[in-house]
XYZ file of C-alpha atoms in Angstrom:
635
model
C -57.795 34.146 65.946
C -55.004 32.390 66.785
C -54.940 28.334 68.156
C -54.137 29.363 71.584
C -56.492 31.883 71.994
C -59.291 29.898 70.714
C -58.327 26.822 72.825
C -58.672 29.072 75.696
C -61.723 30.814 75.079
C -63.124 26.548 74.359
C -61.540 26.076 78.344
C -63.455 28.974 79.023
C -66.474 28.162 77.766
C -66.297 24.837 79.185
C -65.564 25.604 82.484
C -68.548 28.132 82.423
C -71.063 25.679 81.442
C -69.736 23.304 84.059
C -70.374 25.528 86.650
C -73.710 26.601 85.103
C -74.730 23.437 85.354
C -73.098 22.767 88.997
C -74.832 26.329 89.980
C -78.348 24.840 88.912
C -77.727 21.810 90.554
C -76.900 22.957 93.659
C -79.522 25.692 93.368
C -82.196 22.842 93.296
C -80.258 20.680 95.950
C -80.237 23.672 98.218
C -84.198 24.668 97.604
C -85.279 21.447 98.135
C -83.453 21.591 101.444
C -84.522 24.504 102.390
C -88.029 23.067 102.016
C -87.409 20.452 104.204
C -85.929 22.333 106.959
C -88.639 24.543 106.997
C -91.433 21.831 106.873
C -89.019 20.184 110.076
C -89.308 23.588 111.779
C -93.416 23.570 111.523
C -93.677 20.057 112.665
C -91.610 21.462 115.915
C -93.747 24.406 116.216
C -97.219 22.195 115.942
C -95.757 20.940 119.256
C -96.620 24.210 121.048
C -99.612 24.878 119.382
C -101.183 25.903 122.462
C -98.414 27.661 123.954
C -98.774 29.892 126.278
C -95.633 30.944 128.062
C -93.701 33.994 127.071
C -91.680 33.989 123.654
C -88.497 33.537 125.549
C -89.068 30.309 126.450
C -90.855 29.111 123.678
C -87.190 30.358 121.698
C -85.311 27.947 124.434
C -87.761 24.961 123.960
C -87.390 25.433 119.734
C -84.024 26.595 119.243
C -82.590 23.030 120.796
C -83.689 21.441 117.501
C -83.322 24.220 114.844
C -81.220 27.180 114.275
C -82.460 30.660 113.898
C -81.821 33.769 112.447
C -85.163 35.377 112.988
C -87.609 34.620 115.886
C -90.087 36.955 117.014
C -93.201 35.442 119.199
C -95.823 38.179 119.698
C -98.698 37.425 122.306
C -102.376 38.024 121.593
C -103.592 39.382 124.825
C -100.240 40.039 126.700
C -97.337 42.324 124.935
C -95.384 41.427 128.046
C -94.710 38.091 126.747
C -93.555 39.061 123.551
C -90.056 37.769 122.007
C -87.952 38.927 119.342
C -84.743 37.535 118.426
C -82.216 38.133 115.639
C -82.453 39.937 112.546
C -84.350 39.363 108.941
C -81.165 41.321 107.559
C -78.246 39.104 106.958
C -75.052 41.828 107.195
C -73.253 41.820 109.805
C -73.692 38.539 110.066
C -69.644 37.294 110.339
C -71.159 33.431 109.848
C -72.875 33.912 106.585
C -71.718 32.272 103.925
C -70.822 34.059 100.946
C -71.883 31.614 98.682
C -74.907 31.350 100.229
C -75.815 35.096 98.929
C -75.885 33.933 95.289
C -78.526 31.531 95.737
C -82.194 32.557 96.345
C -83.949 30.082 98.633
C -86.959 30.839 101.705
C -86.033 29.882 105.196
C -89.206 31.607 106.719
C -92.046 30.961 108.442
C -95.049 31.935 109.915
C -97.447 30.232 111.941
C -100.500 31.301 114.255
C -100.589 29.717 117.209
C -103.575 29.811 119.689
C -102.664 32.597 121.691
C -99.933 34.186 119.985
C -97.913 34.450 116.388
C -94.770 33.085 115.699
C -92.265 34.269 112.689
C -88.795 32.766 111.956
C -86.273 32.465 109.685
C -83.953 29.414 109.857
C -80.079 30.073 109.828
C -78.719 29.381 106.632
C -75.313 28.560 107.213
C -76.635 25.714 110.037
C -79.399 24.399 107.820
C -78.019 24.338 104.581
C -73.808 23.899 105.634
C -73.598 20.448 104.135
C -74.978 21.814 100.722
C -73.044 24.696 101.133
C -69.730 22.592 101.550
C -70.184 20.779 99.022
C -70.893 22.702 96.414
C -67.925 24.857 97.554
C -65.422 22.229 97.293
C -66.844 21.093 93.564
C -66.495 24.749 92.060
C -63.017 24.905 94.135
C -62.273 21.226 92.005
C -63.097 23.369 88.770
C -61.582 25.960 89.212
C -58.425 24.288 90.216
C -58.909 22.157 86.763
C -59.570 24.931 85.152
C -56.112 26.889 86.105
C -54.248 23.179 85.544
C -55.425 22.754 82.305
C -54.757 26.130 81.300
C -51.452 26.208 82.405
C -50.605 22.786 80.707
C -52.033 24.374 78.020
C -49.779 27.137 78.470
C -46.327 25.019 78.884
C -47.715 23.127 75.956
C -48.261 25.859 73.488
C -44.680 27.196 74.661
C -42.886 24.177 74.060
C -44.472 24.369 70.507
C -43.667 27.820 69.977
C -40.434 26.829 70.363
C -40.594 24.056 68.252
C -42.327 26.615 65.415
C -39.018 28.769 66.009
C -36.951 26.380 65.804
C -38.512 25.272 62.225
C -38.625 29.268 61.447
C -34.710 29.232 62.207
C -34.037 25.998 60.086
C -35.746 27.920 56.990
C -33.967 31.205 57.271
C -30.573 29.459 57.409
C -31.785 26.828 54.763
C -32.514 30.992 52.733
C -29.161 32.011 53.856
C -27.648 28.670 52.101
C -26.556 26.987 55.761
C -27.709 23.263 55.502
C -27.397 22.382 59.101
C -28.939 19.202 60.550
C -32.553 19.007 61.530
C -32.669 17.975 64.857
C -35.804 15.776 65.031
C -36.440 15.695 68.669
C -37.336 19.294 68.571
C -40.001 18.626 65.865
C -42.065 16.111 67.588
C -46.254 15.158 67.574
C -48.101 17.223 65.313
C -44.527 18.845 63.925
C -43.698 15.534 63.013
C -44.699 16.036 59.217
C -42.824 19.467 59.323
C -39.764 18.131 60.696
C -40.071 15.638 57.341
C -40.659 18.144 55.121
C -37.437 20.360 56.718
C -35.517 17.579 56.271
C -36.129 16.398 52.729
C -36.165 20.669 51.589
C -32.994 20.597 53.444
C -31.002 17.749 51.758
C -32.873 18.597 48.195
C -31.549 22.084 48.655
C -27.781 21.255 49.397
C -28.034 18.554 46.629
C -29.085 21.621 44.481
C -26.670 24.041 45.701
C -23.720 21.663 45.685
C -24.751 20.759 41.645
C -25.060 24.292 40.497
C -21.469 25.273 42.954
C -20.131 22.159 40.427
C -22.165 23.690 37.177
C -20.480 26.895 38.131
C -17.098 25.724 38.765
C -16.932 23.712 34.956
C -18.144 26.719 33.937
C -15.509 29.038 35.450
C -12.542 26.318 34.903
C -14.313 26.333 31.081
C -13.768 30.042 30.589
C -10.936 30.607 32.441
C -9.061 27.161 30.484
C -7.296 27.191 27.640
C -8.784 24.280 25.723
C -5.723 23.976 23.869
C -3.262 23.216 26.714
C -5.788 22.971 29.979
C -4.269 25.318 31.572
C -5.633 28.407 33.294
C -5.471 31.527 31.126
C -4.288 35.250 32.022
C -6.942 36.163 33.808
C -6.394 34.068 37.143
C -2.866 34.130 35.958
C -3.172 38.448 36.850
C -5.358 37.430 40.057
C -2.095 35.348 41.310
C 0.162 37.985 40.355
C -2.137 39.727 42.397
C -2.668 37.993 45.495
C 1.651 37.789 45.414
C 1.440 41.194 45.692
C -0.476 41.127 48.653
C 1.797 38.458 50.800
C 3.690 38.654 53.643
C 7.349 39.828 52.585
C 9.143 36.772 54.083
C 6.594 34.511 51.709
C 9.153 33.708 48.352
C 8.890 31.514 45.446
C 9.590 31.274 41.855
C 7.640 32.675 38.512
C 9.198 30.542 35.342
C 8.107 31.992 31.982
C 7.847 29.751 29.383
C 7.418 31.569 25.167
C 6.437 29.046 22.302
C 8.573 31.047 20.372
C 8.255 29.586 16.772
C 4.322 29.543 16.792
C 3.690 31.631 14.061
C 6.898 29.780 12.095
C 4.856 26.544 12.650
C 1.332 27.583 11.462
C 2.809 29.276 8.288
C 5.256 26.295 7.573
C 2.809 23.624 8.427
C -0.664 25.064 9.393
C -2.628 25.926 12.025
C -3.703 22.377 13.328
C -0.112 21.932 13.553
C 0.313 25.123 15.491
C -2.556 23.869 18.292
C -0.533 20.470 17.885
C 2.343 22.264 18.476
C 1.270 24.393 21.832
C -0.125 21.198 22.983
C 2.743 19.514 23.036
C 4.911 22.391 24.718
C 2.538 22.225 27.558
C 2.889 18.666 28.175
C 6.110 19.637 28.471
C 5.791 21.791 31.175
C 3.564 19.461 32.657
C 5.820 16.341 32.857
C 8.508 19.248 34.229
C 6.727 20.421 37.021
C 6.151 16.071 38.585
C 7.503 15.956 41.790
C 6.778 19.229 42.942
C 3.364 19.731 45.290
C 2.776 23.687 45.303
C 2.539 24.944 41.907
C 0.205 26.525 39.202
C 0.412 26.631 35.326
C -0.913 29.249 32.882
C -1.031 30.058 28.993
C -1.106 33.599 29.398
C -0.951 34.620 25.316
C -1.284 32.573 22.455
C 2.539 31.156 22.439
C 3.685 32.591 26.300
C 3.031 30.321 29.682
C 4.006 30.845 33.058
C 4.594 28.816 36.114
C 4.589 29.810 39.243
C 6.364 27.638 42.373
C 5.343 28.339 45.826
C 7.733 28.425 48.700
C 10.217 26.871 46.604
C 14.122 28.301 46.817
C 15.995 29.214 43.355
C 18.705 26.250 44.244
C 15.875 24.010 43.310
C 14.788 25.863 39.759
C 17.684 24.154 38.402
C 16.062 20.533 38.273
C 12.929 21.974 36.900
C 14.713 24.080 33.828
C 17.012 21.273 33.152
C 14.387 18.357 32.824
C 12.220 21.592 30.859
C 14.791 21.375 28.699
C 15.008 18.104 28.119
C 11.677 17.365 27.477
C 11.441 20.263 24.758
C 14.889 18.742 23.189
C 13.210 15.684 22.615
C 9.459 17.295 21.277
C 12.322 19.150 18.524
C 14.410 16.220 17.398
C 11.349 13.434 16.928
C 9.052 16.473 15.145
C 12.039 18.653 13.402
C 11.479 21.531 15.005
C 14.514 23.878 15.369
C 13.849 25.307 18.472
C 10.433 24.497 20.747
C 10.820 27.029 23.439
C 12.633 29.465 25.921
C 12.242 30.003 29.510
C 13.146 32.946 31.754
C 12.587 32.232 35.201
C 13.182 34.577 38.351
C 12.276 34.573 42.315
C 9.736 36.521 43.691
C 9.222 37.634 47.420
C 5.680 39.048 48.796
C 4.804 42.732 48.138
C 6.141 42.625 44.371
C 4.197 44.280 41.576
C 2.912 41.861 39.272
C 4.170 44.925 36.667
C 7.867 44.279 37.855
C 7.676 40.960 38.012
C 6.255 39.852 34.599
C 9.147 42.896 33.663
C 11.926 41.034 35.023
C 10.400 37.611 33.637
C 10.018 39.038 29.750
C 13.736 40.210 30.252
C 14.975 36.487 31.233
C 13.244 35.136 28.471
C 14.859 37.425 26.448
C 18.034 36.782 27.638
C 17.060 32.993 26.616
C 16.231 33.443 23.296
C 19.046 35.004 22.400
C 21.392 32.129 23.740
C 19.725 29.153 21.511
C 17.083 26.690 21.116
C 15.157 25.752 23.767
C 17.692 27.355 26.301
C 17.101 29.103 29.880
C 17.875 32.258 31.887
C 17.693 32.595 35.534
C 17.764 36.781 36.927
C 18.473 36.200 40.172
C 18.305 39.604 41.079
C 15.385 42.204 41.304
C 17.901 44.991 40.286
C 18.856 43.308 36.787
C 16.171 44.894 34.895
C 15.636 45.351 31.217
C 19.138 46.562 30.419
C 20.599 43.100 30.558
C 17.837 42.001 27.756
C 18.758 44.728 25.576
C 22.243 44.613 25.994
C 21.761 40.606 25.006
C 19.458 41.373 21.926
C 21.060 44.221 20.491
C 24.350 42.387 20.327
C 22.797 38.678 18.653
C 20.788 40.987 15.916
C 24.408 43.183 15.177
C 26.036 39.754 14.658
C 23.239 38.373 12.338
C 23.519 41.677 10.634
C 27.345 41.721 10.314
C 27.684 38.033 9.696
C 24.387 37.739 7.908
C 23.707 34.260 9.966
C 20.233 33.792 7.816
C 18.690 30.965 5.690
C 15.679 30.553 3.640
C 12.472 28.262 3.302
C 10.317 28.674 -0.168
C 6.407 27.917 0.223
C 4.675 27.914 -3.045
C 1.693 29.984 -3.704
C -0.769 28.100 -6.084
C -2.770 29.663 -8.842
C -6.712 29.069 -8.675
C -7.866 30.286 -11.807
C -4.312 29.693 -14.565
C -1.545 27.113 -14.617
C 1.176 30.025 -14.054
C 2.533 30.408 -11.188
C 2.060 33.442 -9.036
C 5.417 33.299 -6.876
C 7.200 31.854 -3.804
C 7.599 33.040 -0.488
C 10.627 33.107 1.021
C 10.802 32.404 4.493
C 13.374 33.527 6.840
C 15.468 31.581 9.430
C 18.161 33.554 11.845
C 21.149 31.458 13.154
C 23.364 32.666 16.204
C 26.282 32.494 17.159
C 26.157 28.942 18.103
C 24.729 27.910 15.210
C 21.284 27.630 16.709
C 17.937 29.321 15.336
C 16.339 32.060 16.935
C 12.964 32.812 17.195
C 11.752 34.629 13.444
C 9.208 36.711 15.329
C 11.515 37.911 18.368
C 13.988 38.627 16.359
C 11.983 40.884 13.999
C 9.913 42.320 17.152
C 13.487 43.403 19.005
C 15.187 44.626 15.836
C 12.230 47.401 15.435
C 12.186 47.858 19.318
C 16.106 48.924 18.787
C 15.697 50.700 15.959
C 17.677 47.832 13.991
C 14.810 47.164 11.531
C 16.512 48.652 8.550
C 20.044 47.438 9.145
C 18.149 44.044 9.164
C 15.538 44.451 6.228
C 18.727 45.392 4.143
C 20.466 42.480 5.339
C 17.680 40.226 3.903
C 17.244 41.735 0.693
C 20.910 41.163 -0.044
C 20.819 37.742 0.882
C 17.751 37.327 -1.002
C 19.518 38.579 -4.079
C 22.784 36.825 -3.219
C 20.816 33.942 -3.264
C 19.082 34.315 -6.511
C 21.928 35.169 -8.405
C 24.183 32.510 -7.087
C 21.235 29.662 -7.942
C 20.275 29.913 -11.289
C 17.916 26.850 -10.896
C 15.621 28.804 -8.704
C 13.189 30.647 -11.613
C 10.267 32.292 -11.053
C 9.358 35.358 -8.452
C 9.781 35.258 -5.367
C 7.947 37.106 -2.123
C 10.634 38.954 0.140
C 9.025 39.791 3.919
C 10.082 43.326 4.846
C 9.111 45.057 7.810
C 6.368 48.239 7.502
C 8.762 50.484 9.888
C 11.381 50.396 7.026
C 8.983 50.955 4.091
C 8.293 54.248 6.037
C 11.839 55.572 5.720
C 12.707 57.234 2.978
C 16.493 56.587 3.416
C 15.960 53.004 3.471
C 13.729 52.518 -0.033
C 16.199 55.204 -1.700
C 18.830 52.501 -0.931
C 16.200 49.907 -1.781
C 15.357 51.511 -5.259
C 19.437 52.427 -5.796
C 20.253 48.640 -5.031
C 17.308 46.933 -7.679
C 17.756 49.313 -10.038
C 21.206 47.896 -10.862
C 19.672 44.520 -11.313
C 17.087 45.184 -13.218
C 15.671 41.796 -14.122
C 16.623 40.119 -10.868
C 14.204 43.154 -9.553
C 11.055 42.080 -11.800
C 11.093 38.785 -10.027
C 10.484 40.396 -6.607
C 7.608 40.743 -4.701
C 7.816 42.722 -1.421
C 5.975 41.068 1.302
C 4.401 44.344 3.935
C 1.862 43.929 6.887
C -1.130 46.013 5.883
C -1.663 47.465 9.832
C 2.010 48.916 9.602
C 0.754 50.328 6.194
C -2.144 51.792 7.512
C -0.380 54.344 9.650
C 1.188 55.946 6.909
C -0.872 55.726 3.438
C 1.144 58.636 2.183
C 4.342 56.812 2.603
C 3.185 53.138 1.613
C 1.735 54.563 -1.349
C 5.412 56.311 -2.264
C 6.948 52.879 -1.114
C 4.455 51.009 -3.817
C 5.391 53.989 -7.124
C 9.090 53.373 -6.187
C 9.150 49.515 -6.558
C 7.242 49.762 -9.462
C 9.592 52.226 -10.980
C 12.602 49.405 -10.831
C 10.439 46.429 -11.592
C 8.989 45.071 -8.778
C 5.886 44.312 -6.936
C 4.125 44.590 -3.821
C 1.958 42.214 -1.604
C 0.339 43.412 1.343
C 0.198 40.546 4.041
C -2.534 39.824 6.460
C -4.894 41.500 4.780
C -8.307 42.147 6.801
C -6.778 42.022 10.066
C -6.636 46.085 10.055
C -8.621 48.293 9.639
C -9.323 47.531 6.071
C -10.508 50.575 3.661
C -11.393 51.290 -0.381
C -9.135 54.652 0.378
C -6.000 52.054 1.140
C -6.992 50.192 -2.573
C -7.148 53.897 -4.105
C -4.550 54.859 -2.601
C -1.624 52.672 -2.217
C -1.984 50.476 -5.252
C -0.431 47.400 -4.206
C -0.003 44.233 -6.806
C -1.494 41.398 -4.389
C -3.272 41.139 -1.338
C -2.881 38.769 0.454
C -6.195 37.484 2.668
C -5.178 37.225 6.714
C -5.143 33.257 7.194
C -8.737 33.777 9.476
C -10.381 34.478 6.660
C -9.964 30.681 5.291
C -10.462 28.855 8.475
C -13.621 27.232 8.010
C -14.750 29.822 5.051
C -16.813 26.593 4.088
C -19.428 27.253 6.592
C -18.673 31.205 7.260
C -21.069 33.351 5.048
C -19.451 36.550 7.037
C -16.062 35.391 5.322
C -17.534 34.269 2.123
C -18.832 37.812 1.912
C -16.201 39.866 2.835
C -14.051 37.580 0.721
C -16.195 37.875 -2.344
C -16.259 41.768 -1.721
C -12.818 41.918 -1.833
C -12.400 39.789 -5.090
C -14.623 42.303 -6.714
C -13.286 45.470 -5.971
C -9.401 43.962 -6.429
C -10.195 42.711 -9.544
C -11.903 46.151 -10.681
C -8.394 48.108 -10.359
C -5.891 44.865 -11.300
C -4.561 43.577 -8.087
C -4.366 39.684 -7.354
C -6.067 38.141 -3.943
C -4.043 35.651 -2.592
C -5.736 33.846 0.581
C -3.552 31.749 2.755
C -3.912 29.409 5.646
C -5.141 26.937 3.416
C -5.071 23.690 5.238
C -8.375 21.514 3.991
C -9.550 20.669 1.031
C -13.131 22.192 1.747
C -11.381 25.596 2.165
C -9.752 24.734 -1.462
C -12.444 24.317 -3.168
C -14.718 27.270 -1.804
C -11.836 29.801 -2.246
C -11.852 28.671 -5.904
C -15.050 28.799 -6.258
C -14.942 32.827 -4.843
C -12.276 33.669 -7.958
C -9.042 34.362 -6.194
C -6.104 34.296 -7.698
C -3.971 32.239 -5.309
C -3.760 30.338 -2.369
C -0.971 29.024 -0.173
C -1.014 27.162 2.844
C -0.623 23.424 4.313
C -2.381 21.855 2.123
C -1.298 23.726 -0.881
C 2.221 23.040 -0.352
C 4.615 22.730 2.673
C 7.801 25.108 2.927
C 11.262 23.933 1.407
C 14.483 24.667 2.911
C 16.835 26.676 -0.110
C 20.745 26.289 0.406
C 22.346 29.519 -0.637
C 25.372 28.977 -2.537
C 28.425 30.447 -1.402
């Protein structure tokens, strides 16, 4: 049962026994003077005990100090002085009260007089009106209590209904994560200790909430931030591209694409470390570039490619920005001897573009850029100056390296681990435009197979490579050649290649053919033809990056080659890697079963050095090992 219900059935209750007890009361108060009245009436009567008029009179004579209902007077002798007056019966009876019927009380009498008998019956509402009165007005005071107090009750248990709503509503928003204030007026008396309680859930709650909404945003800036750089990585970078997308047409500003083209150049030449180093550094760069401007946002959207994207900024002003970009990267070169840090494309972008377009038109500037020097910039101001333009840029720069074989070469040692003879060299190649300025290795390898310019470019190596080796007599030894996998696949091209070392027979034997095993991989048919003809003439092949394919004991069976050469993840940190240390050890065995050397690389600590020794391979090369020499070819 609920509180009000059972504080109204206690009024009720109450109440009732009060006028139980007022009902008794009165019932007493109104017998005892009823008693009286009646004894009052027979002291009257006594007066005319010898009466002996008619009843009439006798009624005038008694009725002058007592009220009657009843009278009847009834002679002994003589009927003809009989009286009767009134009624025992009470209805009809218009002055009766009606509290007076719930009461039982006796207002007659008879007495025998000495002629006659006399009966009566007193009026009740003149002999007991007083009593009457009274008790009327008390039950009237009770009941009127009774209707006060319950409806002061009843505004009472309202106003804390409301109050127990009110705390309901604070809950459910405090469930629905809304942390409004708790307004302690409406929580007052015994809600008092509620109102406390709201309160303290309340703050405790948003405290909560507003820690995990922090826990959740480190968490989302940690995976969505490049720890190298800080910056945010593709994924929101794809959400902006996005929400561009979705703009109002007449919104504009400017996407800047920034490629650290000579990564993979700087964590072969000088390691890994130096290749986070390296990216670091770029994007402090862009950093430092992008002061002074308010509405901007910075990505590493691939391992060596950023992007920046300006707000509500017009192209006249991209000029400051690619100029102090430029700059900045200049200097990062020159005090770290880097030939070229990085190339930006930058273009404008309007609402309702497709990110696809956009990122498009973007590749095709930096394109452009790498293709005009170190560290340069190129600005498409158009939407219509598509891919064409970056072809048209790239196919002419790799025709002139071809034609005016613009090339140079590095050497990086590869150290024996188990003998004091040397394995071989690498040589490492460096293309030179136009201007004299280096151009991205890995671009320029990427668009000569995208043109179909692969070959013309492979060939172009190897005779420098030769040209070089003949012309420097000091240089002894073997040396590892990098040639792409799309050329090994053409027959045309290792016909020529066989033709051309079979004439120099013992330059041949000191050549190693550097090939990356996933270009391999797509044709074992052809590698393996690639491997019997370099054999025929002399020379050897390495297959690079080993591991990073799809690796398979068919591919040893098969294709045959003379070294493999581990993929540099196979080193980092083999130390504490017993997935590497296996698949490494695996690899030793079964190489060693059918004669072909296992080179790992990416060597840059000494722990590395000493557990790769310890797994029997034949080589290693990397930072540590030895750093990359520049070679001068002789003219």
């Amino acid at each position: 049962m609920g509180l009000s219900r059972s504080v109204q059935l206690m009024l009720l209750l109450v109440f009732t026994a009060l006028l139980t007890c007022c009902y008794l009361s009165a019932q007493q108060q109104i017998k005892l003077s009823s008693l009286q009245a009646v004894a009052q009436a027979k002291q009257h009567i006594r007066q005319y005990q010898d009466w002996s008029g008619n009843g009439a009179a006798l009624y005038q004579r008694l009725s002058q100090d007592d009220s009657f209902q009843f009278f009847q007077f009834i002679h002994a002798t003589d009927g003809s002085l009989n009286f009767t007056h009134g009624s025992l019966s009470a209805q009809g009876n218009l002055q009766e009260p009606v509290i007076g019927q719930i009461f039982s009380f006796d207002l007659d009498n008879t007495t025998e007089l000495s002629q006659a008998r006399l009966q009566i019956r007193l009026n009740k509402h003149q002999v007991l009106s007083a009593e009457f009165n009274t008790l009327s007005q008390i039950m009237l005071l009770i009941l009127l209590a009774y209707l006060l107090l319950s409806l002061m009750f009843a505004v009472l248990m309202h106003k804390h209904k409301q109050r127990i709503v009110y705390a309901a509503q604070c809950i459910k928003q405090m469930s629905e994560l809304s942390f409004d204030a708790i307004e302690s007026s409406k929580l007052i008396g015994a809600l008092i200790p509620v109102g406390e309680s709201l309160e303290y859930c309340r703050s405790r709650l948003k405290l909560s909430l507003e820690k995990v909404k922090q826990e959740n945003e480190a968490l989302t800036k940690a995976a969505y931030q490049d720890p190298v750089t800080g910056f945010a990585t593709r994924q929101p970078f794809m959400q902006h591209l996005d929400a561009i997308a979705h703009l109002e047409q007449e919104k504009s500003g400017l996407l800047a694409m920034i490629k650290a083209s000579e990564l993979g150049n700087i964590n072969q030449l000088f390691g890994r470390n130096a290749g986070d180093d390296y990216l670091a550094k770029v994007a402090n760069c862009i950093r430092k570039a992008t002061q002074g401007y308010t509405q901007f946002s910075i990505y590493r959207i691939s391992s060596g490619d950023f992007a920046v994207i300006f707000a509500d900024i017009p192209l006249k002003e991209s000029k400051t920005f690619l100029d102090k970009l430029k700059l900045l990267l200049n200097e990062y070169g020159q005090s770290n001897n880097v030939d070229a840090v990085a190339h930006t494309g930058l273009v404008p972008y309007i609402g309702q573009n497709k990110p696809e377009a956009l990122l498009s038109l973007a590749d095709t500037a930096v394109s452009i850029a790498q293709t005009l020097g170190p560290n340069r910039s190129h600005i498409i101001e158009k939407q219509d100056e598509q891919q064409n333009t970056g072809d048209h840029h790239w196919r002419t720069t790799i025709h002139e390296l071809i034609q005016q074989k613009r090339i140079s070469f590095h050497q990086q040692l590869i150290q024996p681990s188990q003998s004091h003879v040397e394995i071989y060299r690498e040589l490492l190649t460096r293309f030179i435009n136009v201007q004299g300025d280096v151009l991205p290795t890995t671009s320029v390898i990427a668009m000569a197979e995208r043109y179909g310019l692969h070959t013309e470019l492979d060939a172009m190596i190897v005779t420098q490579a030769l040209k070089m080796l003949t012309g420097n007599p000091s240089l002894s030894g073997r040396f590892g050649v990098n040639i792409s996998a799309a050329s090994i696949l053409q027959d045309s091209f290792v016909l020529w290649l066989r033709d051309i070392l079979s004439k120099q027979a013992q330059l041949a034997s000191r050549i190693i053919f550097e090939v990356n095993e996933v270009g391999m991989q797509t044709n074992l048919a052809a590698s393996q033809r690639f491997v019997s003809e370099m054999h025929k003439v002399g020379s050897k092949v390495a297959v690079e990056r080993f591991g990073l394919g799809f690796t398979s004991f068919k591919f040893f069976r098969e294709v045959r080659p003379d070294y493999i050469k581990l993929d540099s993840s196979y080193s980092d940190g083999i130390e504490q890697d017993n997935n590497n240390r296996f698949f490494v050890r695996m690899i030793v065995d079964i190489a060693k079963r059918i004669s072909i050397k296992v080179i790992a690389t990416g060597v840059e600590r000494q722990d590395e050095k000493l557990t790769l020794e310890k797994l029997l391979l034949d080589g290693l090369q990397g930072y540590y090992i030895a750093k990359p020499e520049a070679i001068v070819i002789s003219s």
